[in-house]
Coordinates of C-alpha atoms (C1' of nucleotides) in Angstrom, one line a residue:
Chain A
M1 CA -18.2 -37.1 27.2
T2 CA -20.7 -37.5 25.2
V3 CA -22.3 -34.3 24.2
A4 CA -21.2 -31.0 24.1
Q5 CA -18.0 -30.0 23.1
P6 CA -15.1 -30.4 25.7
P7 CA -12.9 -27.5 25.8
K8 CA -9.9 -29.1 24.7
R9 CA -10.7 -29.3 20.9
A10 CA -11.6 -25.6 21.4
R11 CA -8.3 -24.7 22.7
T12 CA -6.7 -26.9 19.8
R13 CA -8.8 -25.3 17.5
A14 CA -8.1 -21.5 18.7
R15 CA -4.1 -22.4 18.7
I16 CA -4.1 -23.3 15.3
A17 CA -6.1 -20.5 14.0
A18 CA -4.0 -18.1 16.0
Q19 CA -0.5 -19.3 14.3
A20 CA -2.1 -19.6 11.2
L21 CA -3.4 -15.8 11.5
D22 CA 0.5 -15.0 12.7
L23 CA 2.2 -16.8 10.0
F24 CA -0.1 -15.5 7.3
D25 CA 0.1 -11.8 8.8
R26 CA 4.1 -12.3 8.8
Q27 CA 4.9 -14.3 5.3
G28 CA 1.7 -14.0 3.2
Y29 CA -0.8 -16.5 2.6
E30 CA 0.3 -18.3 -0.3
E31 CA 4.0 -18.4 1.4
T32 CA 2.7 -20.4 4.5
T33 CA 2.7 -23.9 4.1
V34 CA 0.1 -26.1 6.2
A35 CA 2.8 -28.5 7.6
Q36 CA 4.4 -24.9 9.1
I37 CA 1.2 -24.0 10.8
A38 CA 0.4 -27.4 11.9
S39 CA 4.3 -27.6 13.3
A40 CA 3.7 -24.0 15.1
A41 CA 0.9 -25.3 16.5
G42 CA 2.3 -28.7 18.0
V43 CA 0.0 -30.6 15.9
T44 CA -0.2 -32.5 12.9
E45 CA -1.2 -31.7 9.4
M46 CA -3.9 -33.8 9.5
T47 CA -5.3 -32.2 12.5
V48 CA -5.0 -28.5 11.1
F49 CA -7.7 -30.3 8.6
R50 CA -9.9 -31.7 10.9
H51 CA -10.5 -28.5 12.6
F52 CA -10.7 -26.6 9.4
P53 CA -12.0 -28.0 6.0
T54 CA -9.4 -26.0 4.0
K55 CA -6.7 -23.6 4.4
E56 CA -8.8 -21.4 3.4
R57 CA -11.0 -21.5 6.3
L58 CA -8.4 -20.7 8.7
V59 CA -9.0 -17.3 7.3
L60 CA -12.7 -17.2 6.1
D61 CA -15.4 -16.8 8.5
D62 CA -18.9 -15.1 8.0
P63 CA -21.9 -15.5 10.5
Y64 CA -23.9 -12.4 9.5
D65 CA -26.3 -13.9 6.9
P66 CA -29.2 -13.7 8.8
V67 CA -29.0 -9.9 10.2
I68 CA -28.5 -8.8 6.8
A69 CA -31.6 -10.5 5.2
A70 CA -33.7 -9.1 7.7
A71 CA -32.2 -5.5 7.7
I72 CA -32.9 -5.6 3.7
S73 CA -36.2 -6.4 4.1
A74 CA -37.3 -4.0 6.5
Q75 CA -36.3 -1.3 3.8
P76 CA -39.3 0.4 1.9
R77 CA -40.4 -1.5 -1.2
A78 CA -40.8 1.4 -2.9
L79 CA -37.0 2.3 -3.1
A80 CA -35.2 0.7 -6.4
P81 CA -33.7 -2.6 -5.6
L82 CA -29.8 -1.3 -5.4
A83 CA -30.8 1.7 -3.4
R84 CA -32.9 -0.9 -1.0
T85 CA -29.9 -3.4 -0.9
A86 CA -27.3 -0.5 0.2
R87 CA -29.7 1.0 2.9
G88 CA -30.1 -2.4 4.2
L89 CA -26.5 -3.2 4.4
R90 CA -25.7 0.1 6.3
R91 CA -28.8 -0.9 8.5
A92 CA -27.2 -4.1 9.1
W93 CA -23.9 -2.7 9.9
Q94 CA -24.9 -0.2 12.3
D95 CA -27.0 -3.3 14.5
L96 CA -23.8 -5.5 14.2
P97 CA -21.1 -4.6 16.8
E98 CA -18.2 -3.1 15.8
P99 CA -15.8 -5.7 15.7
D100 CA -12.6 -5.4 18.3
G101 CA -9.8 -3.5 15.6
E102 CA -6.5 -5.2 15.5
Q103 CA -7.7 -8.5 15.2
V104 CA -10.0 -8.0 12.9
R105 CA -7.8 -5.8 10.4
R106 CA -4.9 -8.3 10.6
R107 CA -7.3 -10.8 9.2
V108 CA -8.7 -8.9 6.2
R109 CA -5.3 -7.7 5.7
V110 CA -4.7 -11.1 4.9
V111 CA -7.0 -11.4 3.0
A112 CA -6.7 -8.3 1.1
R113 CA -3.0 -9.4 0.1
S114 CA -3.3 -12.7 -1.6
Q115 CA -5.6 -12.6 -4.7
S116 CA -6.5 -16.2 -4.2
L117 CA -8.1 -15.4 -1.1
R118 CA -9.7 -12.6 -2.2
A119 CA -11.5 -14.7 -5.0
S120 CA -11.7 -17.3 -2.0
A121 CA -14.2 -14.5 -0.2
W122 CA -16.1 -14.2 -2.9
R123 CA -16.6 -17.7 -3.0
N124 CA -17.8 -17.2 0.7
N125 CA -20.2 -14.4 -0.2
A126 CA -22.2 -16.5 -2.9
D127 CA -24.2 -17.8 0.4
T128 CA -25.0 -14.2 1.5
E129 CA -25.5 -13.0 -2.2
Q130 CA -28.2 -15.5 -2.7
I131 CA -29.9 -14.7 0.6
I132 CA -30.0 -11.1 -0.5
A133 CA -31.1 -12.3 -3.6
E134 CA -33.7 -14.2 -2.4
Q135 CA -34.9 -11.7 0.0
L136 CA -35.3 -9.2 -2.7
R137 CA -37.1 -11.5 -4.8
G138 CA -39.6 -12.3 -2.1
D139 CA -40.1 -8.6 -1.7
G140 CA -41.3 -8.4 -5.5
V141 CA -38.0 -8.0 -7.5
G142 CA -37.2 -9.3 -10.3
A143 CA -34.6 -12.3 -10.6
L144 CA -32.1 -10.3 -12.6
P145 CA -32.3 -7.2 -10.9
A146 CA -32.2 -8.9 -7.6
R147 CA -28.9 -11.2 -8.5
V148 CA -27.3 -7.7 -9.7
A149 CA -28.4 -5.6 -6.7
A150 CA -27.1 -8.3 -4.5
S151 CA -23.9 -8.9 -6.2
A152 CA -22.8 -5.3 -6.5
A153 CA -23.7 -4.2 -3.2
L154 CA -21.4 -7.2 -1.8
A155 CA -18.6 -6.3 -4.1
A156 CA -18.9 -2.5 -2.7
L157 CA -18.7 -4.0 1.0
M158 CA -15.8 -6.0 0.3
T159 CA -13.6 -3.3 -1.6
A160 CA -14.4 -0.8 1.3
L161 CA -13.3 -3.8 3.8
Y162 CA -10.1 -4.1 1.9
E163 CA -9.6 -0.7 1.4
W164 CA -10.0 0.1 5.2
A165 CA -7.5 -2.9 6.0
E166 CA -4.7 -1.0 4.4
H167 CA -5.1 2.3 5.9
D168 CA -4.5 2.1 9.6
D169 CA -6.0 5.7 10.5
I170 CA -9.4 5.5 9.0
P171 CA -12.6 3.9 11.2
L172 CA -14.1 0.9 9.9
S173 CA -17.7 2.4 10.0
D174 CA -16.7 5.5 8.1
V175 CA -15.2 3.4 5.0
V176 CA -18.2 0.9 4.6
L177 CA -21.0 3.7 5.0
A178 CA -18.9 5.9 2.2
A179 CA -18.9 2.9 0.1
L180 CA -22.5 2.2 0.4
T181 CA -23.3 5.5 -0.2
T182 CA -21.4 5.5 -3.5
L183 CA -24.1 3.0 -4.2
D184 CA -26.8 5.2 -2.9
S185 CA -26.8 8.8 -2.4
G186 CA -29.9 9.1 -0.9
D187 CA -29.9 9.3 2.7
A188 CA -31.3 6.7 4.9
Chain B
M1 CA 12.8 -20.5 -37.2
T2 CA 14.0 -17.7 -34.9
V3 CA 10.9 -15.3 -34.7
A4 CA 7.2 -15.0 -35.0
Q5 CA 5.7 -18.4 -33.6
P6 CA 4.8 -21.1 -36.2
P7 CA 1.2 -22.8 -36.7
K8 CA 2.0 -26.1 -34.6
R9 CA 2.1 -24.4 -31.2
A10 CA -1.5 -22.5 -32.1
R11 CA -2.9 -26.0 -33.0
T12 CA -1.9 -28.1 -30.3
R13 CA -2.9 -25.1 -27.8
A14 CA -6.4 -25.0 -29.7
R15 CA -6.8 -28.8 -29.5
I16 CA -6.1 -28.4 -26.0
A17 CA -8.9 -25.7 -25.1
A18 CA -11.2 -27.4 -27.2
Q19 CA -10.9 -30.7 -25.9
A20 CA -11.0 -29.0 -21.9
L21 CA -14.1 -26.9 -22.7
D22 CA -15.8 -29.8 -24.1
L23 CA -15.1 -32.2 -20.7
F24 CA -15.8 -29.0 -18.6
D25 CA -19.3 -28.8 -20.3
R26 CA -20.0 -32.7 -20.4
Q27 CA -18.8 -33.3 -16.9
G28 CA -17.9 -30.3 -14.7
Y29 CA -14.8 -28.4 -14.4
E30 CA -13.8 -29.9 -10.8
E31 CA -14.6 -33.3 -12.3
T32 CA -12.2 -33.0 -15.1
T33 CA -8.7 -33.8 -14.6
V34 CA -5.8 -32.3 -16.4
A35 CA -4.7 -35.5 -17.0
Q36 CA -7.8 -36.4 -19.1
I37 CA -7.6 -33.3 -20.9
A38 CA -4.1 -33.9 -21.9
S39 CA -5.2 -37.4 -22.9
A40 CA -8.1 -36.5 -25.1
A41 CA -6.0 -34.2 -26.8
G42 CA -3.2 -36.4 -27.4
V43 CA -0.3 -34.9 -25.6
T44 CA 1.2 -34.7 -22.0
E45 CA -0.2 -33.2 -18.7
M46 CA 2.9 -31.5 -19.0
T47 CA 2.2 -29.7 -22.0
V48 CA -1.4 -28.7 -21.1
F49 CA 0.7 -26.4 -18.8
R50 CA 2.9 -25.1 -20.8
H51 CA 0.1 -23.7 -22.9
F52 CA -2.1 -22.6 -20.0
P53 CA -0.3 -21.8 -17.1
T54 CA -3.1 -23.2 -14.6
K55 CA -6.0 -24.9 -15.4
E56 CA -8.6 -22.1 -14.7
R57 CA -6.6 -20.3 -17.5
L58 CA -8.2 -23.1 -19.8
V59 CA -11.6 -21.1 -19.6
L60 CA -10.9 -17.7 -18.5
D61 CA -9.7 -15.2 -20.7
D62 CA -10.3 -11.3 -20.8
P63 CA -8.9 -8.8 -23.7
Y64 CA -11.2 -6.2 -23.4
D65 CA -9.3 -3.7 -20.6
P66 CA -8.6 -0.8 -23.0
V67 CA -11.6 -0.8 -24.7
I68 CA -13.7 -0.4 -21.0
A69 CA -11.4 2.1 -19.6
A70 CA -11.4 4.5 -23.0
A71 CA -15.6 4.4 -22.5
I72 CA -15.7 4.9 -18.9
S73 CA -13.2 7.9 -19.6
A74 CA -15.5 9.6 -22.0
Q75 CA -18.3 10.2 -19.9
P76 CA -19.3 13.7 -18.1
R77 CA -17.5 13.9 -14.9
A78 CA -20.6 15.4 -13.8
L79 CA -22.4 12.2 -12.9
A80 CA -21.8 9.9 -9.8
P81 CA -18.9 7.4 -10.0
L82 CA -21.5 4.5 -10.3
A83 CA -23.7 6.2 -12.8
R84 CA -20.5 6.9 -15.1
T85 CA -19.0 3.6 -14.6
A86 CA -22.2 1.7 -15.7
R87 CA -22.9 4.1 -18.9
G88 CA -19.1 3.5 -19.7
L89 CA -19.6 -0.1 -19.3
R90 CA -22.5 -0.1 -21.2
R91 CA -21.2 1.9 -24.2
A92 CA -18.3 -0.3 -24.5
W93 CA -20.2 -3.6 -24.2
Q94 CA -22.2 -1.5 -27.4
D95 CA -18.9 -1.2 -29.2
L96 CA -17.4 -4.5 -28.7
P97 CA -18.5 -7.3 -31.2
E98 CA -21.4 -9.3 -30.2
P99 CA -19.6 -12.7 -29.8
D100 CA -20.7 -15.3 -31.5
G101 CA -23.4 -17.3 -29.1
E102 CA -22.9 -20.8 -28.7
Q103 CA -19.5 -21.0 -28.1
V104 CA -19.3 -18.5 -25.6
R105 CA -22.5 -19.4 -23.6
R106 CA -20.6 -22.6 -23.2
R107 CA -17.5 -20.9 -21.3
V108 CA -19.5 -19.2 -19.5
R109 CA -21.9 -21.4 -18.3
V110 CA -18.9 -23.7 -17.1
V111 CA -17.7 -20.9 -15.1
A112 CA -21.2 -20.1 -13.7
R113 CA -21.6 -23.9 -12.4
S114 CA -18.4 -24.0 -10.7
Q115 CA -18.2 -22.0 -7.4
S116 CA -14.7 -22.3 -7.5
L117 CA -14.2 -21.0 -11.3
R118 CA -16.3 -18.0 -10.6
A119 CA -13.9 -17.1 -7.6
S120 CA -11.0 -17.1 -9.8
A121 CA -12.9 -15.2 -12.4
W122 CA -13.2 -12.6 -10.1
R123 CA -9.5 -12.7 -9.6
N124 CA -9.5 -12.3 -13.4
N125 CA -11.2 -9.0 -12.9
A126 CA -9.1 -7.6 -10.8
D127 CA -7.0 -6.3 -13.4
T128 CA -10.0 -4.8 -15.1
E129 CA -11.2 -3.3 -11.7
Q130 CA -7.9 -1.6 -11.3
I131 CA -8.1 0.1 -14.7
I132 CA -11.6 1.5 -14.1
A133 CA -11.0 2.8 -11.0
E134 CA -7.6 4.2 -12.0
Q135 CA -9.9 6.0 -15.0
L136 CA -11.9 6.9 -12.5
R137 CA -9.3 8.7 -10.0
G138 CA -7.6 10.1 -13.0
D139 CA -10.7 12.1 -13.8
G140 CA -11.4 13.7 -10.1
V141 CA -13.2 10.9 -8.3
G142 CA -11.9 9.7 -4.7
A143 CA -9.8 6.6 -4.1
L144 CA -12.9 4.7 -2.4
P145 CA -15.5 6.0 -4.6
A146 CA -13.7 4.9 -7.7
R147 CA -12.7 1.2 -6.1
V148 CA -16.2 1.0 -5.1
A149 CA -17.9 2.1 -8.3
A150 CA -15.7 -0.2 -10.4
S151 CA -16.1 -3.5 -8.4
A152 CA -20.1 -3.0 -7.9
A153 CA -20.3 -2.0 -11.4
L154 CA -18.1 -5.5 -12.5
A155 CA -20.1 -7.2 -10.0
A156 CA -23.2 -6.6 -11.9
L157 CA -21.6 -7.1 -15.2
M158 CA -20.5 -10.6 -14.0
T159 CA -23.8 -11.6 -12.7
A160 CA -25.8 -10.6 -15.8
L161 CA -23.2 -12.9 -17.5
Y162 CA -24.1 -16.0 -15.6
E163 CA -27.8 -15.1 -15.6
W164 CA -27.5 -15.1 -19.5
A165 CA -25.3 -18.4 -19.6
E166 CA -28.1 -20.4 -17.9
H167 CA -31.3 -18.9 -19.9
D168 CA -30.7 -20.0 -23.4
D169 CA -33.5 -17.7 -24.9
I170 CA -32.3 -14.1 -23.7
P171 CA -30.1 -12.4 -25.9
L172 CA -26.8 -11.3 -24.4
S173 CA -27.3 -7.5 -25.0
D174 CA -30.5 -7.7 -23.1
V175 CA -29.2 -8.9 -19.6
V176 CA -26.3 -6.7 -19.7
L177 CA -28.3 -3.8 -20.3
A178 CA -30.9 -4.6 -17.6
A179 CA -28.2 -5.2 -15.5
L180 CA -26.5 -2.2 -15.8
T181 CA -29.7 -0.2 -15.5
T182 CA -29.9 -1.4 -12.1
L183 CA -27.2 0.5 -11.3
D184 CA -28.0 3.5 -12.6
S185 CA -31.7 4.0 -13.6
G186 CA -30.9 7.1 -15.8
D187 CA -31.0 7.0 -19.5
A188 CA -27.3 7.2 -21.5
Chain C
dT1 C1' -8.4 -47.1 38.3
dG2 C1' -10.7 -48.9 34.3
dC3 C1' -13.0 -47.8 30.5
dC4 C1' -15.2 -45.3 26.2
dG5 C1' -15.2 -42.3 23.2
dA6 C1' -12.9 -38.4 21.3
dA7 C1' -9.0 -35.9 19.9
dT8 C1' -4.6 -37.2 17.1
dG9 C1' -1.4 -39.7 14.4
dT10 C1' 0.4 -42.5 10.8
dT11 C1' 0.1 -43.9 6.0
dA12 C1' -1.0 -44.0 1.3
dT13 C1' -2.8 -41.7 -2.6
dC14 C1' -4.6 -38.1 -5.6
dG15 C1' -5.1 -34.0 -8.2
dG16 C1' -2.7 -29.4 -9.5
dC17 C1' 1.8 -27.7 -10.7
dT18 C1' 6.7 -26.9 -11.2
dA19 C1' 11.4 -27.7 -12.2
dA20 C1' 15.3 -30.0 -14.8
dC21 C1' 16.6 -32.9 -17.8
dA22 C1' 16.0 -35.6 -22.5
dT23 C1' 13.9 -36.4 -27.0
dT24 C1' 11.6 -35.4 -30.8
dT25 C1' 9.8 -32.1 -34.7
dT26 C1' 9.8 -28.5 -37.6
dG27 C1' 11.3 -25.4 -40.9
dC28 C1' 14.8 -22.7 -42.4
dT29 C1' 19.7 -22.7 -44.7
dG30 C1' 23.2 -24.2 -47.7
Chain D
dC1 C1' 17.6 -32.8 -49.8
dA2 C1' 20.7 -32.8 -46.0
dG3 C1' 21.8 -30.8 -42.1
dC4 C1' 21.3 -28.0 -38.1
dA5 C1' 19.4 -24.9 -34.3
dA6 C1' 15.6 -23.8 -32.2
dA7 C1' 11.1 -24.8 -30.7
dA8 C1' 7.8 -28.4 -29.0
dT9 C1' 6.9 -32.2 -26.3
dG10 C1' 8.2 -35.8 -23.4
dT11 C1' 10.2 -37.8 -19.0
dT12 C1' 11.2 -37.8 -14.2
dA13 C1' 10.8 -36.6 -9.8
dG14 C1' 8.9 -33.7 -6.5
dC15 C1' 6.1 -30.0 -3.7
dC16 C1' 1.6 -28.7 -1.4
dG17 C1' -3.2 -29.0 -0.4
dA18 C1' -6.5 -32.5 0.6
dT19 C1' -8.7 -37.2 2.1
dA20 C1' -9.3 -41.8 3.5
dA21 C1' -8.4 -46.0 6.3
dC22 C1' -6.6 -47.5 10.2
dA23 C1' -4.3 -47.5 14.7
dT24 C1' -3.2 -44.3 18.8
dT25 C1' -3.4 -41.7 22.4
dC26 C1' -5.5 -38.9 25.9
dG27 C1' -9.3 -37.3 28.9
dG28 C1' -12.7 -37.5 32.3
dC29 C1' -16.5 -39.9 34.6
dA30 C1' -18.4 -44.5 36.6

DNA sequence: TGCCGAATGTTATCGGCTAACATTTTGCTG
DNA sequence: CAGCAAAATGTTAGCCGATAACATTCGGCA
């Protein structure tokens, strides 16, 4: 067993993540202790940290960056930076698979309800923001407008997600679309 | 001594804040320990926490909310939510006193350089964001567009501040104006 | 089966933060 | 100016998240 990760590690990791999400959703993020999560998953605190570098990471993850950058780059350069970013994000969103409902919603809701987690989510977005900004700059936008457009667009997106998570009846795509339209009223 | 706060408390508080800013600026936020701050201020750790509820609050403060809400409300309702917010913020900014340079710049720079502080700054903004959003809603904007516009505008503002803090030569008002113009290209 | 390395457990420690209680300082009042 | 109550600070103890060093168990393949 020298190379690819065996199933055991993955199973433990999944167990921990599941128990964590469960506890977070039921009692709140701050109110849940890593020790609780560990014992719920039949594991030691130490093991939790070996699978997830921080408590936040039990909830926050993000693999979307490349898709987003590409979609933004594909937008016409004639557009204003913000419009280009908004349309790029809209496009990227369409290309992404609609996530499987309830699971994601619970996750987002946990984040939405913890001030500290929302803050951390922002830190998580810093990477994405930088990638967007760099993409814009490479396409001829100045440094400040690039960063501004990127951060504003991401803020809008996050806000949309949080709003969605708290209202069971709205489809995700509608909310995201509406948010991005608030940034850039033009049609795609 | 039953009523108004005597000068001593204020002096101690100021001493702590000053030493903290100094240490943060020189060695970074994460790298500075509350114990260090305390001892630099000739005081106990406990006392630091009695003056500032958390370490973050040694850097982050914000008294601007009311001005902002008023300025946004004064904008014409015919405008799109984002445009109204951007122009309101621009207006509020003009009404505020230009802060006294270096002191503020150091503070912002400390925040800009710490991912975790930037994240916390966002949490700090949550109040302002809500106030802006409520103002917009009261003026006839839907819930989602209101929140989206508020968060996007604030994100833009913060980004401008960070950019400014890292470049000694640019005047603050220029950066802020440029950022808000990226959101809403129309003239005021 | 026996072995090697991966996965987990132990123990100790650090930094931010809180609570309960003791002590000093402050500045007014007599 | 003496004395007193409240305010300000100190002391001690502890919780929680996180990290490090070292020991132990487990899992699968030769």
